[in-house]
PDB file of C-alpha atoms in Angstrom:
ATOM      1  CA  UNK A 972      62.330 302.107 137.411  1.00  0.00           C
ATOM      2  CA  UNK A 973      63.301 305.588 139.556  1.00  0.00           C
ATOM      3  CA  UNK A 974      62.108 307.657 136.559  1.00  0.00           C
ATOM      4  CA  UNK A 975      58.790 305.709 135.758  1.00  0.00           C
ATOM      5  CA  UNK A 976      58.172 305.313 139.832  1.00  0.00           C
ATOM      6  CA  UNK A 977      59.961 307.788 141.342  1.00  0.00           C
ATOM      7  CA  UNK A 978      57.546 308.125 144.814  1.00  0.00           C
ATOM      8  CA  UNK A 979      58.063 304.072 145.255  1.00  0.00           C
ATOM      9  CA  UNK A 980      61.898 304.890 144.713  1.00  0.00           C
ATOM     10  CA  UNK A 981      61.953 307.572 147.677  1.00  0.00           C
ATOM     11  CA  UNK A 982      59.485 305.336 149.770  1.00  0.00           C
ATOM     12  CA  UNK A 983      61.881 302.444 149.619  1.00  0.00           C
ATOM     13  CA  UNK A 984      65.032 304.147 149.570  1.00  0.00           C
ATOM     14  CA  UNK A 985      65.829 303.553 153.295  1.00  0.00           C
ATOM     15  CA  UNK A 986      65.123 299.686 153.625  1.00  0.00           C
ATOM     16  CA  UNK A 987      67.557 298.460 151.241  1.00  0.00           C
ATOM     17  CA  UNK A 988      70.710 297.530 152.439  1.00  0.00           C
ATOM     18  CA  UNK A 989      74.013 296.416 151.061  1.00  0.00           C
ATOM     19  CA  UNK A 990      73.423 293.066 152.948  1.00  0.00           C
ATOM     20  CA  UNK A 991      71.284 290.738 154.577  1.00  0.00           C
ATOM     21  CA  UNK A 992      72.328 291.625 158.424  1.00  0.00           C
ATOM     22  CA  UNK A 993      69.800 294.114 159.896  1.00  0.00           C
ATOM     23  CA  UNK A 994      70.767 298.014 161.212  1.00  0.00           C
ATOM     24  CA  UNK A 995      72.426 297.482 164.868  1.00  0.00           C
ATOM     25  CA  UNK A 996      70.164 298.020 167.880  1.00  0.00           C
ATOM     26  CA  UNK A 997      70.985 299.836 171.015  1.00  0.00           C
ATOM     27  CA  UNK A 998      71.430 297.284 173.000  1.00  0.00           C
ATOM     28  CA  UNK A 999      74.022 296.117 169.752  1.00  0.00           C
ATOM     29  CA  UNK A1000      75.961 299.594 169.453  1.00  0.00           C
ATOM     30  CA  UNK A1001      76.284 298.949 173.130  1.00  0.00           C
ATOM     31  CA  UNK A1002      77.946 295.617 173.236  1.00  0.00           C
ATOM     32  CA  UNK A1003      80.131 296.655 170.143  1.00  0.00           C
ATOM     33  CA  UNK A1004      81.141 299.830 171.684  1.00  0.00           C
ATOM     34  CA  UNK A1005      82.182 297.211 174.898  1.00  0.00           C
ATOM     35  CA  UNK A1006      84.077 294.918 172.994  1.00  0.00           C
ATOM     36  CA  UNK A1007      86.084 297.654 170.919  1.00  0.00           C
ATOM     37  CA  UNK A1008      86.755 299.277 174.558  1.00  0.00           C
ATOM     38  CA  UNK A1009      88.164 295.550 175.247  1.00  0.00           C
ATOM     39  CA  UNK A1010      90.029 295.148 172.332  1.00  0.00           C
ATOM     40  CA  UNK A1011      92.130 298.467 173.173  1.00  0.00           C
ATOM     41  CA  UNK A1012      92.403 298.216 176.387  1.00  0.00           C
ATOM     42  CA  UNK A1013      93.958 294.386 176.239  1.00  0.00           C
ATOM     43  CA  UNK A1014      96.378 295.953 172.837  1.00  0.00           C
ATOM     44  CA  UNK A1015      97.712 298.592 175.173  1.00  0.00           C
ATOM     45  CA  UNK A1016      98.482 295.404 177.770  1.00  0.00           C
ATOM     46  CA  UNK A1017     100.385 294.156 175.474  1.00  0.00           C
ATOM     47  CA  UNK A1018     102.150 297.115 173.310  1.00  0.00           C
ATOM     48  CA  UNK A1019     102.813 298.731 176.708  1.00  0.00           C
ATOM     49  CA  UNK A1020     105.471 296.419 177.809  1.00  0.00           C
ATOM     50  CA  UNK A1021     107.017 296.362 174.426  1.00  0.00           C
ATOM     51  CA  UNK A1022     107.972 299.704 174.378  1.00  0.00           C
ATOM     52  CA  UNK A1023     109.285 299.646 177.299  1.00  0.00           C
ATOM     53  CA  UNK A1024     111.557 297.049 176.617  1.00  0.00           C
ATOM     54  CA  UNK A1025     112.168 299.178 173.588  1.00  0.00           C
ATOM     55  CA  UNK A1026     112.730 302.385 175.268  1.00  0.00           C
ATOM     56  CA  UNK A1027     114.868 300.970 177.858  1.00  0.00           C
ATOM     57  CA  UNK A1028     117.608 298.825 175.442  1.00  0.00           C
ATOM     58  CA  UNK A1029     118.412 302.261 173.527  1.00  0.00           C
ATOM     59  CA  UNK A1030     118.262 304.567 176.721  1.00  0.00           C
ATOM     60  CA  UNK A1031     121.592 305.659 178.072  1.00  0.00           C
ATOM     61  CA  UNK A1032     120.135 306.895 181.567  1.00  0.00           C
ATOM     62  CA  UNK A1033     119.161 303.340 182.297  1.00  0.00           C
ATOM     63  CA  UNK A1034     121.684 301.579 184.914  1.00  0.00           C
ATOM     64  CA  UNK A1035     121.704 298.041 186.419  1.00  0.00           C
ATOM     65  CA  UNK A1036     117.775 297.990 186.827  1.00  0.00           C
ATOM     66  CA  UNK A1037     114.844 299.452 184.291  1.00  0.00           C
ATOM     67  CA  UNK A1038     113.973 302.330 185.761  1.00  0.00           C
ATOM     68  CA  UNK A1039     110.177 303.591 184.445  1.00  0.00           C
ATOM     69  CA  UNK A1040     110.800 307.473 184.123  1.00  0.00           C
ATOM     70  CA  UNK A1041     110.614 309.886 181.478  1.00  0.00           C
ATOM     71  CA  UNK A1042     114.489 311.042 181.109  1.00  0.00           C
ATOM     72  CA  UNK A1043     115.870 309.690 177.725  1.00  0.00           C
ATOM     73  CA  UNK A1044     119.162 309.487 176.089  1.00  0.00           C
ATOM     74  CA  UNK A1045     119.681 307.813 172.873  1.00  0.00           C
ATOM     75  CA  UNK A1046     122.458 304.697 173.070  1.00  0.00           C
ATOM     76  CA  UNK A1047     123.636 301.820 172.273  1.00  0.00           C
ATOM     77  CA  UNK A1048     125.684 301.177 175.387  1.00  0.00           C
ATOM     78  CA  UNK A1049     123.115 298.061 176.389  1.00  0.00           C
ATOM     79  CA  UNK A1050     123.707 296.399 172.851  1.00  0.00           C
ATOM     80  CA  UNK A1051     127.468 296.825 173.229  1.00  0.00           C
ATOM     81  CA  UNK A1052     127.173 295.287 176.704  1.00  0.00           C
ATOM     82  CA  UNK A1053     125.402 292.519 175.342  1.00  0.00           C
ATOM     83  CA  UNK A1054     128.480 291.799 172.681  1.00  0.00           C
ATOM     84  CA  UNK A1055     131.492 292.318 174.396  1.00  0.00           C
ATOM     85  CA  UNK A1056     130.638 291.563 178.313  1.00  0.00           C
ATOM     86  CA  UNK A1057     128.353 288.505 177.767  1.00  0.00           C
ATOM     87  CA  UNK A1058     128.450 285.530 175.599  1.00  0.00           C
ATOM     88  CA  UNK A1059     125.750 286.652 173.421  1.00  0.00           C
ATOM     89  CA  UNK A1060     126.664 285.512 169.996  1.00  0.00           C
ATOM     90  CA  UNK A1061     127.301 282.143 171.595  1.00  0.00           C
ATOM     91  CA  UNK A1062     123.846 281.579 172.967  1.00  0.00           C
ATOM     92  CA  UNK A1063     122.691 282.820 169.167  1.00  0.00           C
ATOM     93  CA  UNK A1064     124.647 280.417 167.587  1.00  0.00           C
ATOM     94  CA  UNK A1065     123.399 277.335 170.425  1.00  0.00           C
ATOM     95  CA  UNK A1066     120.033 278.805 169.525  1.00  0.00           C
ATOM     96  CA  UNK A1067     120.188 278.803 165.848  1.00  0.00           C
ATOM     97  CA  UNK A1068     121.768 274.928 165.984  1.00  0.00           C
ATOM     98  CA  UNK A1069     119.046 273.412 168.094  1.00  0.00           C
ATOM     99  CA  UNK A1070     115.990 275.479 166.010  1.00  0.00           C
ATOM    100  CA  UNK A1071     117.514 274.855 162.340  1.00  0.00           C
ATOM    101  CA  UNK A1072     118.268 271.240 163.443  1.00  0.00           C
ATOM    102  CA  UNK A1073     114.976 270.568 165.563  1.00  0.00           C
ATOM    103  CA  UNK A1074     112.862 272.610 162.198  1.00  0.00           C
ATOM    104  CA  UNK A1075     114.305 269.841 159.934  1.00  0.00           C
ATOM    105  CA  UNK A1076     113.833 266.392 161.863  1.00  0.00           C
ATOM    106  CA  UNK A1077     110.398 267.321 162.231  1.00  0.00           C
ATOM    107  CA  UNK A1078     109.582 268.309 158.614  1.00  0.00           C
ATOM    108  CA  UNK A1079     111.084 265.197 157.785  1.00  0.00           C
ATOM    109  CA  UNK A1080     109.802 262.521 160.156  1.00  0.00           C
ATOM    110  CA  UNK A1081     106.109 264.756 160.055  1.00  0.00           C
ATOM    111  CA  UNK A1082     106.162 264.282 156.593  1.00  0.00           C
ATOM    112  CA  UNK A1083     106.290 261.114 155.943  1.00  0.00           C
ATOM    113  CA  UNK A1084     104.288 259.906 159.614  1.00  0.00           C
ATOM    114  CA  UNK A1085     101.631 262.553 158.440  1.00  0.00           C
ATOM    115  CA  UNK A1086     101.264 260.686 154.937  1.00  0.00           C
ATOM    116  CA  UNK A1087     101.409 257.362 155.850  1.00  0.00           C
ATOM    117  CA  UNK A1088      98.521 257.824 158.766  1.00  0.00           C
ATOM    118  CA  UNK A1089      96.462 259.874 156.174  1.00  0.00           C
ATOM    119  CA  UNK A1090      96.956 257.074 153.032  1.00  0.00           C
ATOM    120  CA  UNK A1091      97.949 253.681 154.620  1.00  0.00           C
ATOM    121  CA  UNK A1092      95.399 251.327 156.787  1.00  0.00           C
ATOM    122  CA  UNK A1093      97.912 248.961 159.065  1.00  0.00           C
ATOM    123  CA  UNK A1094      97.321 247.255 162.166  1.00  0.00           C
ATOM    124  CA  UNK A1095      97.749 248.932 165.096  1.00  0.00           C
ATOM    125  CA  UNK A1096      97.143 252.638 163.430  1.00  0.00           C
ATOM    126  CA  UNK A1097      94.441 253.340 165.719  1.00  0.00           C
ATOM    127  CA  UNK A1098      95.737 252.461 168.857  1.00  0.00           C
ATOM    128  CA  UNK A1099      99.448 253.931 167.952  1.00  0.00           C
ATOM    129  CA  UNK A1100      97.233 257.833 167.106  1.00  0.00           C
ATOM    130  CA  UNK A1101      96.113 257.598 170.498  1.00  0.00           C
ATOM    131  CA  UNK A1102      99.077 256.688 172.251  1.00  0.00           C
ATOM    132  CA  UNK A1103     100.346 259.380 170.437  1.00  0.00           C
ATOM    133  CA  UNK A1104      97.167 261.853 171.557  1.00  0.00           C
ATOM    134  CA  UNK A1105      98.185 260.542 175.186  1.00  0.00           C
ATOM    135  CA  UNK A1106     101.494 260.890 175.558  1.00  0.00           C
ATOM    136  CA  UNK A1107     100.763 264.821 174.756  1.00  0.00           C
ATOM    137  CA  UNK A1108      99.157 265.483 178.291  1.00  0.00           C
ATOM    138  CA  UNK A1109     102.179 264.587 180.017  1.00  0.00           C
ATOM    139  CA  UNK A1110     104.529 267.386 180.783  1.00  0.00           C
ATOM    140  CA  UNK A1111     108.065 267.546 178.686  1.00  0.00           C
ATOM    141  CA  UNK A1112     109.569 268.596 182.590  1.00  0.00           C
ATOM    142  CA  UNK A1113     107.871 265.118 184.086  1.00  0.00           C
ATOM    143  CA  UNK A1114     110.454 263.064 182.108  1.00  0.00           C
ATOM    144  CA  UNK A1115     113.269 264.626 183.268  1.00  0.00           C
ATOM    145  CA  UNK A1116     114.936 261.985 184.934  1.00  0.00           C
ATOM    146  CA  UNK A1117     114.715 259.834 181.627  1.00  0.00           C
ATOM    147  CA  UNK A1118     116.260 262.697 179.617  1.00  0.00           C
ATOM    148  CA  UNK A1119     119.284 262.787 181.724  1.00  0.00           C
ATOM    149  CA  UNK A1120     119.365 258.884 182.028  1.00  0.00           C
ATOM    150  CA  UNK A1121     118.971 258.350 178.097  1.00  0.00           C
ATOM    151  CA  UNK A1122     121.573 261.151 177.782  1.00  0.00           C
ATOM    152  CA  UNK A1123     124.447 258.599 179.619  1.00  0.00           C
ATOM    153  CA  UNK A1124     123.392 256.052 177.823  1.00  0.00           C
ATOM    154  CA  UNK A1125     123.901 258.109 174.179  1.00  0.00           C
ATOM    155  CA  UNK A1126     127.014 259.477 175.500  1.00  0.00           C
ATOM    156  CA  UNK A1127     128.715 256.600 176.755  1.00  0.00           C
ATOM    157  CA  UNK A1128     127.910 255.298 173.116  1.00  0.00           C
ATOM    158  CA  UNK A1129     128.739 258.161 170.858  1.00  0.00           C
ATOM    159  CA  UNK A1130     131.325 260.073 172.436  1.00  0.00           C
ATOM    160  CA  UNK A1131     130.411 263.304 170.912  1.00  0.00           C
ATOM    161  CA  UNK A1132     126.670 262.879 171.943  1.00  0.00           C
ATOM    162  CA  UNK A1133     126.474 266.584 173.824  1.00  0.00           C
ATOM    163  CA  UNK A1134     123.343 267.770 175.865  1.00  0.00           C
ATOM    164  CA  UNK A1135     122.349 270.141 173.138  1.00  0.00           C
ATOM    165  CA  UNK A1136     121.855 267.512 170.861  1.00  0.00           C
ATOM    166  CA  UNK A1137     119.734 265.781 173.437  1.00  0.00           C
ATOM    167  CA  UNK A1138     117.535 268.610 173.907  1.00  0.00           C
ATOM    168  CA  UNK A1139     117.024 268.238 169.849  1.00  0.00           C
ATOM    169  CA  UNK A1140     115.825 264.994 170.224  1.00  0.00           C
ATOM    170  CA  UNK A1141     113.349 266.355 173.064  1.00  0.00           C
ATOM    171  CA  UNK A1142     112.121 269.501 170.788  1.00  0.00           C
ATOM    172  CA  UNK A1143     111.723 267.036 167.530  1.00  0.00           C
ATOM    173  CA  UNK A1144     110.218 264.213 169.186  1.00  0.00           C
ATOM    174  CA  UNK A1145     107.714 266.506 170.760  1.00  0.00           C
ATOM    175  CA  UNK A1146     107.032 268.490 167.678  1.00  0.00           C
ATOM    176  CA  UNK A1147     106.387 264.768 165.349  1.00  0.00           C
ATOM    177  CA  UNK A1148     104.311 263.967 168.138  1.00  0.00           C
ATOM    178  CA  UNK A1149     101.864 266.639 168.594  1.00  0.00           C
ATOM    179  CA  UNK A1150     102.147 267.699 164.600  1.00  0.00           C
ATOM    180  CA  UNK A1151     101.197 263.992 162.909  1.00  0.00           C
ATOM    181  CA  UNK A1152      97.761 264.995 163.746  1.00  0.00           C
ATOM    182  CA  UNK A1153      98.225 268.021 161.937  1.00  0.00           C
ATOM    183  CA  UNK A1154      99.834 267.131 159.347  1.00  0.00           C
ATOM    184  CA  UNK A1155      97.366 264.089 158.899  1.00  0.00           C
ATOM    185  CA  UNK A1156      94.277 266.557 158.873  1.00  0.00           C
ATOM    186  CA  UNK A1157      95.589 268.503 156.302  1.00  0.00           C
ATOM    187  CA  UNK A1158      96.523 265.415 153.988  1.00  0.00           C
ATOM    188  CA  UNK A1159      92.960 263.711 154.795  1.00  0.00           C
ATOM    189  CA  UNK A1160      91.356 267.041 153.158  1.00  0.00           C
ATOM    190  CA  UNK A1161      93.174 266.251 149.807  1.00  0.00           C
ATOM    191  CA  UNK A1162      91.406 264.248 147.562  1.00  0.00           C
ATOM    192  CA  UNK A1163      92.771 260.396 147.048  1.00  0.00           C
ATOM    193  CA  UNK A1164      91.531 260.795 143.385  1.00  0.00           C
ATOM    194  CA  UNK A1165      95.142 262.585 142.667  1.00  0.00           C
ATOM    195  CA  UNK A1166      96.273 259.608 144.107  1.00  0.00           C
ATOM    196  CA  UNK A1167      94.517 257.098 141.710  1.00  0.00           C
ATOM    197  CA  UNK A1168      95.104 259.320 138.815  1.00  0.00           C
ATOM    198  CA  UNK A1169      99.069 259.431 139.477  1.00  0.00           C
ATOM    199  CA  UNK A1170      99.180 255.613 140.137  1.00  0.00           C
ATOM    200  CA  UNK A1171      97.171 255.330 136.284  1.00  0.00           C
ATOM    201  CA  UNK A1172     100.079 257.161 135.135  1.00  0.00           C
ATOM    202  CA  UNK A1173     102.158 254.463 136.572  1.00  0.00           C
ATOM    203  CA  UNK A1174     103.668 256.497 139.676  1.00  0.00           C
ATOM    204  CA  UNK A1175     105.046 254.527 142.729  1.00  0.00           C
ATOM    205  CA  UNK A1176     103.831 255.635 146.473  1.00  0.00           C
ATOM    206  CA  UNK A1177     107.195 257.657 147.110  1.00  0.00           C
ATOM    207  CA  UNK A1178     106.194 259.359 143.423  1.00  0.00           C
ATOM    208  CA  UNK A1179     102.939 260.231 145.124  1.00  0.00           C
ATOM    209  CA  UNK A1180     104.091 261.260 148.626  1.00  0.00           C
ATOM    210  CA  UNK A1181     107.146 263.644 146.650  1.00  0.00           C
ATOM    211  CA  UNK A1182     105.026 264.585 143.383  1.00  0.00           C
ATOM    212  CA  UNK A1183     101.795 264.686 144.164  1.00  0.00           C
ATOM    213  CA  UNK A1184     101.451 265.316 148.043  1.00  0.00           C
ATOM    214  CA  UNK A1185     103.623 267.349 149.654  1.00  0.00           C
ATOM    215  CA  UNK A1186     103.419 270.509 147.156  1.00  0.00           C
ATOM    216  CA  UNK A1187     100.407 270.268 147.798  1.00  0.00           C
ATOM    217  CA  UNK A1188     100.874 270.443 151.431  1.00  0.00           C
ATOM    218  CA  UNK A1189     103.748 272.819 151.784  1.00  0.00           C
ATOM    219  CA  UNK A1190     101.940 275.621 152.884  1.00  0.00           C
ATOM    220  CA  UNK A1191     100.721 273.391 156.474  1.00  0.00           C
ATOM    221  CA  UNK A1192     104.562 272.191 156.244  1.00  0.00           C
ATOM    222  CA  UNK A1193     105.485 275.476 156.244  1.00  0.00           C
ATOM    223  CA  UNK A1194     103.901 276.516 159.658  1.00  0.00           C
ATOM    224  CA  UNK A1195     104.691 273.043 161.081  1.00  0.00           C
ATOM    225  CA  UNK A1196     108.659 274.079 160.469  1.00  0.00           C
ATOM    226  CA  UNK A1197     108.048 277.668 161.589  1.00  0.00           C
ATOM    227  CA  UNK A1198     106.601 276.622 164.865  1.00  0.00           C
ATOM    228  CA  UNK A1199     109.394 273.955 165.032  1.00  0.00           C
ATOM    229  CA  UNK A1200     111.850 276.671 164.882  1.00  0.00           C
ATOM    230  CA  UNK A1201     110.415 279.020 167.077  1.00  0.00           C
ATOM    231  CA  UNK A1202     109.608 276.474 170.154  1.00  0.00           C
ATOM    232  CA  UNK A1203     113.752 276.682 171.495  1.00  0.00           C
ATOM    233  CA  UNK A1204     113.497 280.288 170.792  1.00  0.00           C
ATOM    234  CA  UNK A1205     111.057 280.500 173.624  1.00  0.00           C
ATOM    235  CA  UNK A1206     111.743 277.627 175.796  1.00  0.00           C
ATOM    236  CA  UNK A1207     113.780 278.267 178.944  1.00  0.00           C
ATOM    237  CA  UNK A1208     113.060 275.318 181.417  1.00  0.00           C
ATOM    238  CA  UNK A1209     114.502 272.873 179.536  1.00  0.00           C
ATOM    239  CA  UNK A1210     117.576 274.384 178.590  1.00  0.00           C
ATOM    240  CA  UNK A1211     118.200 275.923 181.967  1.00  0.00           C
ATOM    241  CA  UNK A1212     117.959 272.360 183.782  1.00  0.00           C
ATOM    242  CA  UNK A1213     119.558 270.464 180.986  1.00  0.00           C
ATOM    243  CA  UNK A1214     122.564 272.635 180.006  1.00  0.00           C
ATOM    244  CA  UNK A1215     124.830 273.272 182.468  1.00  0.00           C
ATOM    245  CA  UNK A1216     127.758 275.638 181.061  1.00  0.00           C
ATOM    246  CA  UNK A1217     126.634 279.170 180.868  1.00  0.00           C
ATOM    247  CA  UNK A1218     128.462 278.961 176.650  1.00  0.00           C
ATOM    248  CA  UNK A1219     126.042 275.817 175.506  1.00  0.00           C
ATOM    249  CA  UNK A1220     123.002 278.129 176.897  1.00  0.00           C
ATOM    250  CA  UNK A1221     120.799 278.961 174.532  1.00  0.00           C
ATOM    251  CA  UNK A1222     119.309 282.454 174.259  1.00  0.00           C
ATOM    252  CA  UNK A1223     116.214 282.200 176.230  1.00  0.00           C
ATOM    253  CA  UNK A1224     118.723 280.437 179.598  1.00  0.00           C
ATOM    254  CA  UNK A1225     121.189 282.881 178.719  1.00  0.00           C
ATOM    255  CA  UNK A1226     119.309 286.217 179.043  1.00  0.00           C
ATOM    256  CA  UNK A1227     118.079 285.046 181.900  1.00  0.00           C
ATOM    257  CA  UNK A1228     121.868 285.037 183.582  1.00  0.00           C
ATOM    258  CA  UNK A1229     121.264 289.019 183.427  1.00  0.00           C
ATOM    259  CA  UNK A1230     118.254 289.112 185.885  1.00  0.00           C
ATOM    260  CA  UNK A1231     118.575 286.501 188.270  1.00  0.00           C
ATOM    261  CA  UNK A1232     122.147 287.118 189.219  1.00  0.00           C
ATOM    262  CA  UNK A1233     122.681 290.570 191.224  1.00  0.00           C
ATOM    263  CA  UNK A1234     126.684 290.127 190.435  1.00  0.00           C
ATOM    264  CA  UNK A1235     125.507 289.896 186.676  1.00  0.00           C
ATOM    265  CA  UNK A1236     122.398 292.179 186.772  1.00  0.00           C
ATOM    266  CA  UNK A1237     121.873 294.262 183.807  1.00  0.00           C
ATOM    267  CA  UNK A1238     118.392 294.220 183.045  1.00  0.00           C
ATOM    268  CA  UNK A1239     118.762 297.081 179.830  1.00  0.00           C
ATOM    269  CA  UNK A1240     120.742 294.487 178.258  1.00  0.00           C
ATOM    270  CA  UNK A1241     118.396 292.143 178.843  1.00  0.00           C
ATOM    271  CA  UNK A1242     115.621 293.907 177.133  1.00  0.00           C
ATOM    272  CA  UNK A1243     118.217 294.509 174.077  1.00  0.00           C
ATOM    273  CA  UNK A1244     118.461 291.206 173.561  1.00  0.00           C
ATOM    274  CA  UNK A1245     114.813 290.023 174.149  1.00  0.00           C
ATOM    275  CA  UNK A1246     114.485 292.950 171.357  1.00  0.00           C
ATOM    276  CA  UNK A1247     117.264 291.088 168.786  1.00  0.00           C
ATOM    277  CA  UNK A1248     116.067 287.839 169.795  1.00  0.00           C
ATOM    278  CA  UNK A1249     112.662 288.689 168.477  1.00  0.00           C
ATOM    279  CA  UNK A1250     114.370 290.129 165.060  1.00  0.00           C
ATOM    280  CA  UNK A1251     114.603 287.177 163.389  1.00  0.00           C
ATOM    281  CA  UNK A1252     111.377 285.624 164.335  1.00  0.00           C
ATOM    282  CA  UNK A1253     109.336 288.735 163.488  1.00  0.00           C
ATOM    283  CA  UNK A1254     111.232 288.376 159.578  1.00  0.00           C
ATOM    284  CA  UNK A1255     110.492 284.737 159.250  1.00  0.00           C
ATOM    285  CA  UNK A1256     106.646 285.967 160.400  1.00  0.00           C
ATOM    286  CA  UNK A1257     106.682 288.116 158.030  1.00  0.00           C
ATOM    287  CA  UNK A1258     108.416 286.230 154.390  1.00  0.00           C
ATOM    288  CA  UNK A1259     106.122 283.368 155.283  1.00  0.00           C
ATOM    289  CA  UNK A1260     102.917 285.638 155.637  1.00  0.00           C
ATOM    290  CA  UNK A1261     101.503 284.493 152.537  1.00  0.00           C
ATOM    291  CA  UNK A1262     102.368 280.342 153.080  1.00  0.00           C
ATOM    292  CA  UNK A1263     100.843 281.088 156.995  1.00  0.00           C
ATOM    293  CA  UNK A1264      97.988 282.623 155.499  1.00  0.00           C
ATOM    294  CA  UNK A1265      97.231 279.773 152.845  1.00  0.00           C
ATOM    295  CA  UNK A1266      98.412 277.249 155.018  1.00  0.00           C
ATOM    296  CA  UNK A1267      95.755 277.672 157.651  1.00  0.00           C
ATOM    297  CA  UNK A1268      92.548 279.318 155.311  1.00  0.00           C
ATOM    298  CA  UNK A1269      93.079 276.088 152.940  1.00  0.00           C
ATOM    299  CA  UNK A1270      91.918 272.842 153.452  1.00  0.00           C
ATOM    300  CA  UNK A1271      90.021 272.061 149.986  1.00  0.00           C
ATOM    301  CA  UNK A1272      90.627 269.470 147.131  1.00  0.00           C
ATOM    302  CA  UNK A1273      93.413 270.661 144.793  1.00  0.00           C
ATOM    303  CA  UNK A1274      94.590 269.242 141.850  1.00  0.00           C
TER     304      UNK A1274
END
């Protein structure tokens, strides 16, 4: 068509576009121009901090207080602090017992309370997903007093009943809780004709729920046991009001020994281990990129 109309080629040339959406306006460049100004200025809010935590757990100049200034001097002396003067690796390993532990009862119990709200019609299902949906707007701190009281009451029966384990039970039942719904959303957008299909075949319901269902659903399990893991990472009020010997702290009560305590005050050591604590969640971020991604962009039929 250019070489048998080339003047209607020319003439045209500048209205076609690549896409429906028409050229910007001024008053459009301006509001873009606004919100990329936006978008910086609230990524330098947030980077800024970050290296500064950086710069200050490998700076040697830095003393008993984080000092903003522009003398540097490559070390490690904060990190070797943090090992040898302050129970550290203890508040790693309380950490990585209550996540690891608090990760798994909820993948299991979300599992199978996600599947049976999603596939199963009983009496009382209604009313029980809205006690749950309730019971979410009260604050974890406002049942304080019942933590400590069912804590006697577990101890005095199982002698080796310890308040980490109790704080566990708080992360886990909080986490079925609020991720059910989840869980049950995800399973509701799965077609029940798998289900018919595998029960031709002569599969039972636990064939289903194991077979069928929960490959399917790994990759919203996936983020349900990420975020499972991550919540005692960044909890402190809990752990500071339920633990009471500075070795059962976990990391978040721990670090926090090293800034509220002028006889303990070492606030470069803090920021090396807000930088390590972050280590291991920034990994998991990233090897589960792809199951994140999936997990929250899918929601069709499969099968």
């Amino acid at each position: 068509m250019g070489e048998r109309f080339p003047f209607f080629q020319r003439k045209n040339k500048s209205k076609l576009y690549l896409s429906d959406r028409q050229p910007l306006t001024l008053q459009g460049k301006i509001g873009l121009v606004i919100a990329h100004l936006v978008l910086i200025l609230w990524a330098i809010i947030i980077i800024w901090p970050l290296y500064q935590m950086v710069v200050s757990a490998f700076n040697g100049l830095q003393d008993g207080y984080l000092v903003l200034n522009r003398n540097f001097a490559f070390s490690l002396e904060h990190f070797e602090y943090l090992f040898t003067e302050t129970l550290y690796l203890a508040w790693v390993r309380n950490t990585l017992f209550i996540s690891i532990s608090t990760a798994l009862l909820t993948l299991l119990f979300v599992s199978f309370t996600g599947y049976a709200y999603s596939r199963y019609r009983f009496k009382g299902r209604k009313s029980s997903l809205m006690a749950i949906l309730l019971i979410q707007t009260i604050p974890v701190f406002a049942g304080i007093t019942a933590f400590f009281t069912m804590h006697s009451i577990l101890s005095s029966v199982l002698p080796y009943f310890t308040r980490q384990m109790m704080l566990i039970l708080i992360y886990s039942g909080g986490a079925i809780a609020a991720n059910t719904f989840i869980l049950k959303g995800y399973i509701d957008s799965i077609s029940t004709e798998l289900d018919d299909a595998a029960k031709i075949d002569g599969c039972s319901n636990m064939q289903i729920y194991r077979l069928i269902i929960m490959p399917v659903a790994k990759p919203m399990l996936m983020i349900i046991g990420l975020w499972s893991f991550i919540g005692p990472f960044m909890d402190f009020l809990m752990p500071r009001v339920l633990l009471t010997s500075p070795s059962s702290y976990t990391l978040a009560a721990g670090l926090f020994t090293l800034v509220n305590d002028f006889r303990t005050m070492n606030q470069p050591a803090f920021a090396a281990g807000g930088l390590l604590t972050a280590i291991p969640i920034v990994l998991l971020f990233i090897s589960l990129q792809g199951q994140l991604v999936s997990g929250l962009a899918k929601g069709s039929v499969k099968g």
